């Protein structure tokens, strides 16, 4: 699949997300902590959007709000045009640590959403096996998490998040704990997986090249209190291949973001 995939094709398979002037204030030791202050962002259905920003700027907060796991203290969040009032059930979430259950095998971990959502067993099993194969884990279905490398565990976590074919995939620095080579490999695999299925992805990272490599849109956050400073549209064909990193345009976008980070005191 390439960027030629039509907008209709994409939007029919992933939900659109719209954040308008979103605020979120926490309380710490009796003092208010403003995590987000006026964050606005529009993610069309089926788009791969990265949120890029420094540590502590409110990225995870923004993800939790968009998934309905937390309520904003101001502003609105719409998913497919509807105000989000509680947890958005039609989503999968991948965190930085894989949070697999150590007493379950890879296959059993991947099948967890099927249990929770009471999906038909045979269908869920076929889907799980297909996903496990597509991320290169065939043969490891009966292994336990502690028998796998960090990268392999995170692949299993991605399969689990996608088992019920959610219309949005939320990923919070999913490759942050991996070594550089594993990370690049995972980025390529994710790009391929996403391009074959075209769900909406909200991907959090503090790595500029990772964001530019994967995304259709990169939204840059300011230091805390976070808001969206600037957005970049990235139009290379999907799925992305390693050659993209060598392209002049890729380097230009990375440099432009770096300049913005310098100007804002982020770097
Ligand atoms: P990021 O993911 O970009 O590193 P976070 O969204 O985790 O940032 O946090 C943004 C700010 O909000 C930080 O200053 C953090 O300490 C604060 N924060 C996040 N969650 C809570 C909470 N539950 N209670 C108090 N402060 C919080
Ligand atoms: Mg975070």
XYZ file of C-alpha atoms and ligand atoms in Angstrom:
295
model
C 0.000 0.000 0.000
C 1.323 3.459 -0.812
C 0.205 6.978 -0.077
C -2.012 6.499 -3.141
C -4.461 4.771 -0.778
C -7.479 7.020 -1.112
C -8.699 9.196 1.717
C -12.011 7.252 1.726
C -10.191 3.966 2.039
C -8.260 5.294 5.026
C -11.053 7.074 6.813
C -13.410 4.119 6.482
C -10.974 2.058 8.534
C -9.829 4.425 11.237
C -11.539 6.997 13.446
C -10.836 10.728 13.177
C -9.645 12.481 16.348
C -10.081 16.159 17.069
C -8.647 17.947 20.078
C -9.823 21.546 20.511
C -8.181 23.847 23.036
C -7.605 20.985 25.464
C -6.448 21.836 28.997
C -5.443 19.462 31.762
C -4.304 20.549 35.195
C -3.163 18.133 37.907
C -2.722 18.783 41.568
C 0.544 17.959 43.252
C 1.170 18.672 46.954
C -1.773 21.032 46.895
C -0.328 23.021 43.981
C -1.773 23.048 40.460
C 0.439 21.539 37.726
C -0.613 22.620 34.252
C 0.255 19.696 31.959
C -1.647 20.852 28.864
C -2.694 24.376 28.042
C -4.710 24.843 24.879
C -3.632 21.812 22.816
C -5.445 21.595 19.481
C -4.921 18.948 16.828
C -6.856 17.286 14.048
C -6.064 13.724 12.990
C -8.028 12.470 9.965
C -9.269 8.880 10.047
C -6.586 6.426 8.974
C -3.718 8.854 9.486
C -0.432 8.014 11.213
C 0.167 11.016 13.476
C 3.117 11.446 15.812
C 3.268 13.771 18.777
C 6.850 14.875 19.254
C 8.000 16.786 22.307
C 10.471 16.949 25.188
C 10.170 14.856 28.311
C 7.494 16.104 30.711
C 5.680 18.297 28.156
C 2.382 16.443 28.493
C 2.562 13.824 25.703
C 1.308 10.911 27.808
C -1.383 13.130 29.275
C -2.546 13.997 25.765
C -2.677 10.301 24.839
C -4.617 9.377 27.985
C -7.103 12.145 27.248
C -7.520 11.124 23.593
C -8.152 7.522 24.690
C -10.725 8.713 27.227
C -8.730 7.253 30.117
C -8.677 10.684 31.739
C -10.936 13.743 31.449
C -9.695 17.152 30.289
C -10.155 20.123 32.607
C -11.035 22.247 29.574
C -11.675 22.030 25.854
C -13.166 19.199 23.846
C -12.121 15.876 22.347
C -14.130 14.409 19.481
C -13.687 10.944 18.007
C -15.482 10.559 14.696
C -17.401 13.710 15.516
C -18.684 12.505 18.885
C -17.666 13.992 22.213
C -15.602 11.518 24.183
C -17.339 10.959 27.517
C -15.624 7.844 28.817
C -12.937 5.378 27.817
C -12.864 4.885 24.021
C -13.360 1.127 23.717
C -12.528 0.746 20.018
C -8.806 1.297 20.540
C -5.596 -0.558 21.276
C -2.816 0.860 23.448
C 0.901 0.070 23.467
C 3.037 1.519 26.266
C 6.817 1.905 26.548
C 7.049 -1.202 28.707
C 5.303 -4.158 27.131
C 3.128 -5.051 30.158
C 2.679 -8.652 29.017
C 1.451 -11.025 31.714
C 4.497 -13.173 32.600
C 2.446 -16.289 33.430
C 0.791 -16.374 29.989
C 2.379 -17.460 26.695
C 2.767 -15.070 23.756
C -0.394 -16.476 22.180
C -2.402 -16.225 25.414
C -1.225 -12.653 25.932
C -2.207 -11.701 22.382
C -5.623 -13.327 22.889
C -6.406 -11.336 26.074
C -8.610 -8.701 24.350
C -10.652 -11.556 22.847
C -11.438 -12.771 26.360
C -12.263 -9.314 27.640
C -14.464 -8.529 24.647
C -15.843 -12.086 24.328
C -14.912 -12.385 20.656
C -15.604 -15.688 18.853
C -12.733 -18.013 19.832
C -11.823 -19.552 16.470
C -11.831 -16.186 14.720
C -9.693 -14.595 17.440
C -7.250 -17.500 17.306
C -6.838 -17.139 13.512
C -6.362 -13.389 13.824
C -3.803 -13.837 16.645
C -1.787 -16.370 14.648
C -1.868 -14.143 11.572
C -0.689 -11.091 13.557
C 2.026 -13.062 15.334
C 3.278 -14.291 11.961
C 3.158 -10.814 10.433
C 5.513 -9.392 13.087
C 8.002 -12.245 12.728
C 7.082 -14.139 15.901
C 5.895 -17.353 14.223
C 7.246 -20.289 16.229
C 7.210 -18.310 19.490
C 3.466 -18.608 20.205
C 3.995 -20.959 23.165
C 6.967 -19.088 24.622
C 6.652 -17.043 27.794
C 7.575 -13.331 27.856
C 10.772 -13.893 29.869
C 12.061 -16.167 27.096
C 11.901 -13.312 24.563
C 14.029 -10.238 23.836
C 12.658 -6.758 24.576
C 11.898 -6.219 20.882
C 10.029 -9.510 20.619
C 7.964 -8.720 23.709
C 7.044 -5.360 22.280
C 5.998 -7.055 19.003
C 3.684 -9.287 21.014
C 2.285 -6.192 22.762
C 1.558 -4.634 19.348
C -0.267 -7.829 18.269
C -2.335 -7.767 21.450
C -3.293 -4.119 20.863
C -4.425 -4.917 17.309
C -6.237 -8.217 17.955
C -9.752 -6.772 18.029
C -9.074 -4.618 14.919
C -9.527 -1.323 16.766
C -10.119 1.839 14.771
C -7.412 3.714 16.695
C -4.021 2.527 17.897
C -2.441 4.618 20.672
C 1.301 4.126 21.159
C 3.197 5.860 23.983
C 6.939 5.763 23.215
C 6.614 2.064 22.333
C 10.209 1.671 21.148
C 11.828 3.962 23.729
C 13.387 1.136 25.706
C 14.880 -0.716 22.708
C 18.406 -0.559 21.298
C 18.917 1.544 18.158
C 18.980 -1.303 15.614
C 15.974 -3.126 17.066
C 14.214 0.179 17.124
C 14.779 0.831 13.394
C 13.625 -2.680 12.555
C 10.464 -2.174 14.654
C 9.769 1.167 12.985
C 9.917 -0.457 9.553
C 7.710 -3.346 10.617
C 5.184 -1.005 12.192
C 5.069 1.076 9.008
C 4.374 -2.052 6.972
C 1.772 -3.359 9.404
C 0.012 -0.003 9.512
C 0.038 0.437 5.716
C -1.632 -2.931 5.230
C -4.406 -2.080 7.678
C -4.718 1.733 7.695
C -6.071 2.427 11.164
C -5.601 5.778 12.834
C -2.377 5.812 14.868
C -1.508 8.339 17.559
C 2.173 7.726 18.226
C 4.091 9.470 21.011
C 7.841 9.917 20.785
C 10.668 12.276 21.695
C 12.764 11.023 18.752
C 12.663 13.387 15.752
C 13.795 10.856 13.118
C 11.387 8.222 14.392
C 8.477 10.655 14.091
C 9.423 11.788 10.579
C 10.099 8.242 9.391
C 6.738 6.848 10.486
C 4.205 9.610 10.165
C 1.859 11.358 7.768
C 1.693 14.200 10.257
C 4.139 15.211 12.996
C 2.769 17.545 15.663
C 5.397 19.309 17.778
C 4.606 20.066 21.402
C 5.954 22.957 23.432
C 7.599 22.373 26.825
C 5.068 22.154 29.686
C 2.371 23.392 29.742
C 2.041 21.552 26.455
C 0.309 22.746 23.346
C 0.852 22.003 19.674
C 3.479 24.438 18.406
C 3.621 23.392 14.781
C 2.600 20.565 12.462
C 4.527 19.009 9.608
C 2.896 16.974 6.817
C 5.170 14.143 5.633
C 4.272 12.816 2.218
C 6.684 9.975 1.434
C 4.993 6.821 0.160
C 3.850 4.366 2.845
C 5.067 1.920 4.016
C 8.406 3.584 4.599
C 11.672 1.886 3.729
C 15.195 2.571 5.081
C 16.056 4.495 1.887
C 13.670 7.279 2.961
C 16.150 8.319 5.667
C 18.752 9.106 2.984
C 16.461 11.417 1.033
C 17.197 15.114 1.005
C 13.600 16.003 1.876
C 13.720 13.711 4.928
C 16.889 15.417 6.159
C 15.345 18.840 5.484
C 12.282 18.089 7.616
C 14.441 16.685 10.439
C 16.605 19.858 10.304
C 13.550 22.128 10.320
C 12.227 20.399 13.444
C 15.660 20.601 15.074
C 15.748 24.364 14.378
C 12.300 24.726 15.932
C 13.489 22.776 19.019
C 16.520 25.091 19.295
C 14.356 28.211 18.946
C 11.969 26.983 21.630
C 14.812 26.036 23.986
C 13.907 22.349 23.757
C 17.353 21.324 22.495
P 5.448 13.363 28.970
O 4.701 12.124 28.634
O 5.557 14.337 27.845
O 6.796 13.075 29.564
P 3.393 13.653 31.022
O 2.118 13.813 30.273
O 3.661 12.340 31.626
O 4.614 14.145 30.106
O 3.411 14.724 32.207
C 3.249 16.128 32.004
C 3.352 16.860 33.334
O 2.229 16.528 34.130
C 4.577 16.482 34.150
O 5.032 17.626 34.805
C 4.052 15.473 35.146
O 4.787 15.482 36.341
C 2.625 15.972 35.368
N 1.709 14.866 35.677
C 1.353 13.848 34.852
N 0.468 13.039 35.420
C 0.260 13.523 36.672
C -0.546 13.137 37.787
N -1.330 12.055 37.718
N -0.488 13.900 38.910
C 0.285 14.994 38.965
N 1.063 15.439 37.960
C 1.066 14.715 36.823
Mg 5.258 10.093 28.687
